[in-house]
């Protein structure tokens, strides 16, 4: 098991009114080479759970209970610097707004290469070569030229492919795709889903795919966790969930 989250709780310490818990008792698990879809309405805690797993919570928020077991190590219990090193090397994220996630004043190739240098300690020349290869791997035409271009020169779908290349640089063990296809049209959504599935199979990654589109769930995942009001209320294989949902919200 790559990721096994057990009874995780996230607390936000507000200046006034006391703490709030937007995520309560969340449990989910993802295996290598498999995809778990985390589904639910806007505001139910999906993205907050992903930010907690990736160590990207806002300053006044934190994991207040439970475990985030990543390949046998509890990231919630480790010292902050040690947990950060594990996350940097082995956990990657792709977010909904690809353009907002890319640096507008750095070339696409530079940003992918930087990810390689930080994750695996590649030299600049090695990272530049691998960045071009990855941009071609995610389906960008003429990757050598594209590596020299900037986010404003890319379409939305191309920026999303560039973000995926940046995320998978260095072969992370877990990819968190948080609404990674929501801003794209239906055709591009299908291409991105196929791309993530292909990379998952070839790299042996575990994928946590966050969405509220059940059509994408049927196309991309093996298991589903349904989230409602900060809790996971149902977990099941895709086929069983569609054929025999157990929870009223599902």
Short mmCIF file of C-alpha atoms in Angstrom, two decimals:
data_model
loop_
_atom_site.label_atom_id
_atom_site.label_comp_id
_atom_site.label_asym_id
_atom_site.label_seq_id
_atom_site.Cartn_x
_atom_site.Cartn_y
_atom_site.Cartn_z
CA UNK A 1 0.00 0.00 0.00
CA UNK A 2 1.49 3.34 -1.03
CA UNK A 3 -0.88 5.57 0.95
CA UNK A 4 -3.09 4.60 3.86
CA UNK A 5 -4.89 7.48 5.57
CA UNK A 6 -6.51 6.47 8.85
CA UNK A 7 -9.04 8.66 10.72
CA UNK A 8 -7.34 11.88 9.62
CA UNK A 9 -8.65 15.11 11.07
CA UNK A 10 -7.71 18.64 9.94
CA UNK A 11 -8.18 21.59 12.29
CA UNK A 12 -8.02 25.28 11.39
CA UNK A 13 -7.14 27.61 14.28
CA UNK A 14 -9.22 30.75 13.72
CA UNK A 15 -8.32 34.00 15.43
CA UNK A 16 -11.90 34.42 16.58
CA UNK A 17 -14.57 31.82 17.28
CA UNK A 18 -12.29 28.91 18.11
CA UNK A 19 -10.99 26.07 15.91
CA UNK A 20 -12.96 24.42 13.13
CA UNK A 21 -12.58 20.92 11.68
CA UNK A 22 -13.36 20.87 7.94
CA UNK A 23 -12.01 17.30 7.66
CA UNK A 24 -13.04 14.68 10.22
CA UNK A 25 -12.17 10.99 10.45
CA UNK A 26 -11.12 10.57 6.80
CA UNK A 27 -9.82 7.11 5.92
CA UNK A 28 -8.71 6.01 2.44
CA UNK A 29 -6.05 3.83 0.82
CA UNK A 30 -4.31 3.77 -2.57
CA UNK A 31 -2.19 0.95 -4.01
CA UNK A 32 0.68 1.23 -6.48
CA UNK A 33 -0.51 1.16 -10.07
CA UNK A 34 -4.12 1.84 -9.04
CA UNK A 35 -6.42 4.89 -8.98
CA UNK A 36 -8.69 5.89 -6.12
CA UNK A 37 -11.32 8.50 -7.03
CA UNK A 38 -12.30 10.86 -4.21
CA UNK A 39 -15.73 12.30 -5.05
CA UNK A 40 -18.14 14.70 -3.42
CA UNK A 41 -19.76 18.11 -3.72
CA UNK A 42 -17.85 21.39 -3.57
CA UNK A 43 -16.88 22.27 0.01
CA UNK A 44 -17.05 18.73 1.38
CA UNK A 45 -13.31 18.59 2.21
CA UNK A 46 -11.78 16.82 -0.81
CA UNK A 47 -9.13 19.41 -1.58
CA UNK A 48 -8.40 20.07 2.10
CA UNK A 49 -7.73 16.35 2.57
CA UNK A 50 -5.35 16.35 -0.40
CA UNK A 51 -3.53 19.43 0.88
CA UNK A 52 -3.08 17.70 4.24
CA UNK A 53 -1.62 14.59 2.59
CA UNK A 54 0.72 16.71 0.45
CA UNK A 55 1.80 18.95 3.34
CA UNK A 56 0.38 22.10 1.71
CA UNK A 57 -2.14 23.22 4.32
CA UNK A 58 -2.42 26.94 5.15
CA UNK A 59 -0.32 28.23 8.04
CA UNK A 60 -3.09 28.11 10.65
CA UNK A 61 -4.24 24.62 9.67
CA UNK A 62 -2.80 21.22 10.50
CA UNK A 63 -3.45 17.51 10.94
CA UNK A 64 -4.77 17.23 14.48
CA UNK A 65 -5.57 13.49 14.64
CA UNK A 66 -5.14 10.24 12.75
CA UNK A 67 -2.36 8.88 10.54
CA UNK A 68 -1.06 9.53 7.04
CA UNK A 69 0.87 6.32 6.41
CA UNK A 70 3.06 6.65 3.32
CA UNK A 71 4.86 3.38 2.56
CA UNK A 72 5.16 2.57 6.25
CA UNK A 73 5.98 6.05 7.55
CA UNK A 74 3.42 8.24 9.31
CA UNK A 75 3.88 11.68 7.76
CA UNK A 76 1.66 13.24 10.42
CA UNK A 77 3.99 12.09 13.19
CA UNK A 78 7.40 12.69 11.58
CA UNK A 79 9.38 15.88 12.23
CA UNK A 80 8.33 18.56 9.74
CA UNK A 81 11.62 18.64 7.79
CA UNK A 82 11.77 14.85 7.46
CA UNK A 83 8.15 14.65 6.28
CA UNK A 84 8.81 17.50 3.82
CA UNK A 85 11.73 15.61 2.26
CA UNK A 86 9.59 12.50 1.74
CA UNK A 87 6.77 14.53 0.23
CA UNK A 88 9.09 16.47 -2.07
CA UNK A 89 10.65 13.29 -3.41
CA UNK A 90 7.68 10.95 -3.60
CA UNK A 91 4.38 12.91 -3.70
CA UNK A 92 3.32 15.13 -6.60
CA UNK A 93 0.19 17.17 -7.27
CA UNK A 94 -1.67 18.43 -10.33
CA UNK A 95 -4.22 21.14 -9.64
CA UNK A 96 -7.23 22.48 -11.51
CA UNK A 97 -5.69 25.82 -12.56
CA UNK A 98 -2.61 24.76 -14.51
CA UNK A 99 -1.75 28.31 -15.59
CA UNK A 100 -1.88 29.53 -12.00
CA UNK A 101 0.39 26.66 -10.94
CA UNK A 102 3.14 27.56 -13.40
CA UNK A 103 5.63 30.40 -13.03
CA UNK A 104 4.85 32.98 -15.76
CA UNK A 105 8.41 34.31 -15.94
CA UNK A 106 10.17 30.94 -16.30
CA UNK A 107 10.18 28.73 -19.38
CA UNK A 108 8.25 25.47 -19.26
CA UNK A 109 11.44 23.44 -19.67
CA UNK A 110 13.16 25.30 -16.82
CA UNK A 111 10.28 24.52 -14.47
CA UNK A 112 10.24 20.79 -15.29
CA UNK A 113 14.03 20.66 -14.98
CA UNK A 114 13.88 22.42 -11.60
CA UNK A 115 11.53 19.71 -10.34
CA UNK A 116 14.08 17.06 -11.36
CA UNK A 117 16.95 18.90 -9.68
CA UNK A 118 15.01 19.22 -6.43
CA UNK A 119 13.65 15.67 -6.41
CA UNK A 120 16.55 13.53 -7.60
CA UNK A 121 19.55 15.88 -7.55
CA UNK A 122 20.03 15.77 -11.33
CA UNK A 123 22.66 18.04 -12.88
CA UNK A 124 21.43 20.97 -14.93
CA UNK A 125 22.32 19.26 -18.24
CA UNK A 126 20.68 15.98 -17.19
CA UNK A 127 17.56 17.80 -15.98
CA UNK A 128 17.27 19.82 -19.21
CA UNK A 129 17.48 16.69 -21.36
CA UNK A 130 14.95 14.81 -19.21
CA UNK A 131 12.59 17.82 -19.24
CA UNK A 132 12.46 17.73 -23.04
CA UNK A 133 11.84 13.98 -22.97
CA UNK A 134 9.01 14.37 -20.45
CA UNK A 135 7.34 17.13 -22.45
CA UNK A 136 7.33 14.79 -25.43
CA UNK A 137 6.09 11.96 -23.21
CA UNK A 138 2.99 13.93 -22.22
CA UNK A 139 2.12 14.59 -25.85
CA UNK A 140 3.44 18.10 -26.52
CA UNK A 141 4.57 18.45 -30.15
CA UNK A 142 8.13 19.65 -30.86
CA UNK A 143 9.17 19.39 -27.19
CA UNK A 144 12.57 21.02 -27.69
CA UNK A 145 10.91 24.22 -28.90
CA UNK A 146 8.11 24.01 -26.35
CA UNK A 147 10.65 23.69 -23.53
CA UNK A 148 11.90 27.20 -24.38
CA UNK A 149 8.41 28.72 -24.35
CA UNK A 150 6.38 30.23 -21.49
CA UNK A 151 2.95 29.42 -20.01
CA UNK A 152 1.23 32.33 -21.80
CA UNK A 153 2.26 30.76 -25.13
CA UNK A 154 0.44 27.51 -24.27
CA UNK A 155 -3.26 26.68 -24.44
CA UNK A 156 -5.07 25.47 -21.32
CA UNK A 157 -4.71 21.82 -22.34
CA UNK A 158 -1.01 22.26 -23.13
CA UNK A 159 -0.39 23.91 -19.76
CA UNK A 160 -2.14 20.99 -18.05
CA UNK A 161 0.14 18.55 -19.91
CA UNK A 162 3.14 20.62 -18.84
CA UNK A 163 1.93 20.46 -15.23
CA UNK A 164 1.67 16.69 -15.47
CA UNK A 165 5.22 16.52 -16.87
CA UNK A 166 6.41 18.65 -13.95
CA UNK A 167 4.52 16.44 -11.48
CA UNK A 168 5.86 13.09 -12.74
CA UNK A 169 9.46 14.32 -13.08
CA UNK A 170 11.59 12.06 -10.91
CA UNK A 171 8.98 9.26 -10.83
CA UNK A 172 6.98 10.05 -7.67
CA UNK A 173 5.21 7.21 -5.89
CA UNK A 174 1.91 9.09 -5.47
CA UNK A 175 0.20 11.53 -7.85
CA UNK A 176 -2.65 13.66 -6.47
CA UNK A 177 -4.80 14.99 -9.33
CA UNK A 178 -7.12 17.54 -7.72
CA UNK A 179 -9.85 18.46 -10.23
CA UNK A 180 -7.14 18.27 -12.90
CA UNK A 181 -9.62 18.13 -15.81
CA UNK A 182 -12.46 20.39 -14.63
CA UNK A 183 -11.42 23.48 -16.62
CA UNK A 184 -10.97 21.52 -19.88
CA UNK A 185 -13.46 20.63 -22.58
CA UNK A 186 -14.75 17.06 -22.88
CA UNK A 187 -12.27 15.99 -25.56
CA UNK A 188 -9.27 17.32 -23.63
CA UNK A 189 -10.60 15.73 -20.44
CA UNK A 190 -10.50 12.32 -22.11
CA UNK A 191 -6.94 12.91 -23.35
CA UNK A 192 -5.73 13.98 -19.89
CA UNK A 193 -7.41 11.01 -18.20
CA UNK A 194 -5.80 8.63 -20.69
CA UNK A 195 -2.43 10.33 -20.18
CA UNK A 196 -2.58 10.03 -16.37
CA UNK A 197 -3.64 6.37 -16.64
CA UNK A 198 -0.84 5.63 -19.08
CA UNK A 199 1.76 7.29 -16.84
CA UNK A 200 0.37 5.46 -13.81
CA UNK A 201 0.77 2.10 -15.55
CA UNK A 202 4.23 2.79 -16.95
CA UNK A 203 5.66 4.36 -13.77
CA UNK A 204 3.80 2.20 -11.23
CA UNK A 205 2.42 5.23 -9.41
CA UNK A 206 -0.57 5.34 -7.12
CA UNK A 207 -3.10 7.99 -8.19
CA UNK A 208 -5.57 9.88 -5.99
CA UNK A 209 -8.02 11.45 -8.45
CA UNK A 210 -10.31 14.14 -7.03
CA UNK A 211 -13.47 14.98 -8.94
CA UNK A 212 -17.24 15.42 -8.75
CA UNK A 213 -17.79 13.98 -12.23
CA UNK A 214 -18.98 10.38 -11.92
CA UNK A 215 -18.46 9.84 -15.65
CA UNK A 216 -14.74 10.41 -15.18
CA UNK A 217 -14.78 8.10 -12.16
CA UNK A 218 -16.18 5.25 -14.27
CA UNK A 219 -13.53 5.88 -16.91
CA UNK A 220 -10.43 6.31 -14.76
CA UNK A 221 -10.60 4.60 -11.35
CA UNK A 222 -10.78 1.16 -9.77
CA UNK A 223 -12.01 2.27 -6.35
CA UNK A 224 -14.09 5.22 -5.13
CA UNK A 225 -14.30 7.06 -1.82
CA UNK A 226 -17.39 9.24 -1.41
CA UNK A 227 -16.94 12.30 0.80
CA UNK A 228 -19.70 14.29 2.46
CA UNK A 229 -19.52 17.05 5.10
CA UNK A 230 -15.87 16.42 5.88
CA UNK A 231 -16.13 12.65 6.17
CA UNK A 232 -15.69 9.64 3.89
CA UNK A 233 -19.13 8.04 4.01
CA UNK A 234 -18.64 5.17 1.54
CA UNK A 235 -15.74 3.33 -0.10
CA UNK A 236 -16.20 0.66 -2.77
CA UNK A 237 -14.92 -0.74 -6.07
CA UNK A 238 -16.25 1.30 -9.00
CA UNK A 239 -18.50 -1.46 -10.33
CA UNK A 240 -20.16 -2.06 -6.97
CA UNK A 241 -20.64 1.62 -6.23
CA UNK A 242 -22.51 2.22 -9.48
CA UNK A 243 -24.53 -0.99 -9.24
CA UNK A 244 -25.36 -0.90 -5.52
CA UNK A 245 -24.65 2.40 -3.70
CA UNK A 246 -25.11 1.99 0.06
CA UNK A 247 -25.13 5.53 1.47
CA UNK A 248 -28.06 7.89 0.76
CA UNK A 249 -25.73 10.69 -0.38
CA UNK A 250 -24.01 8.38 -2.88
#
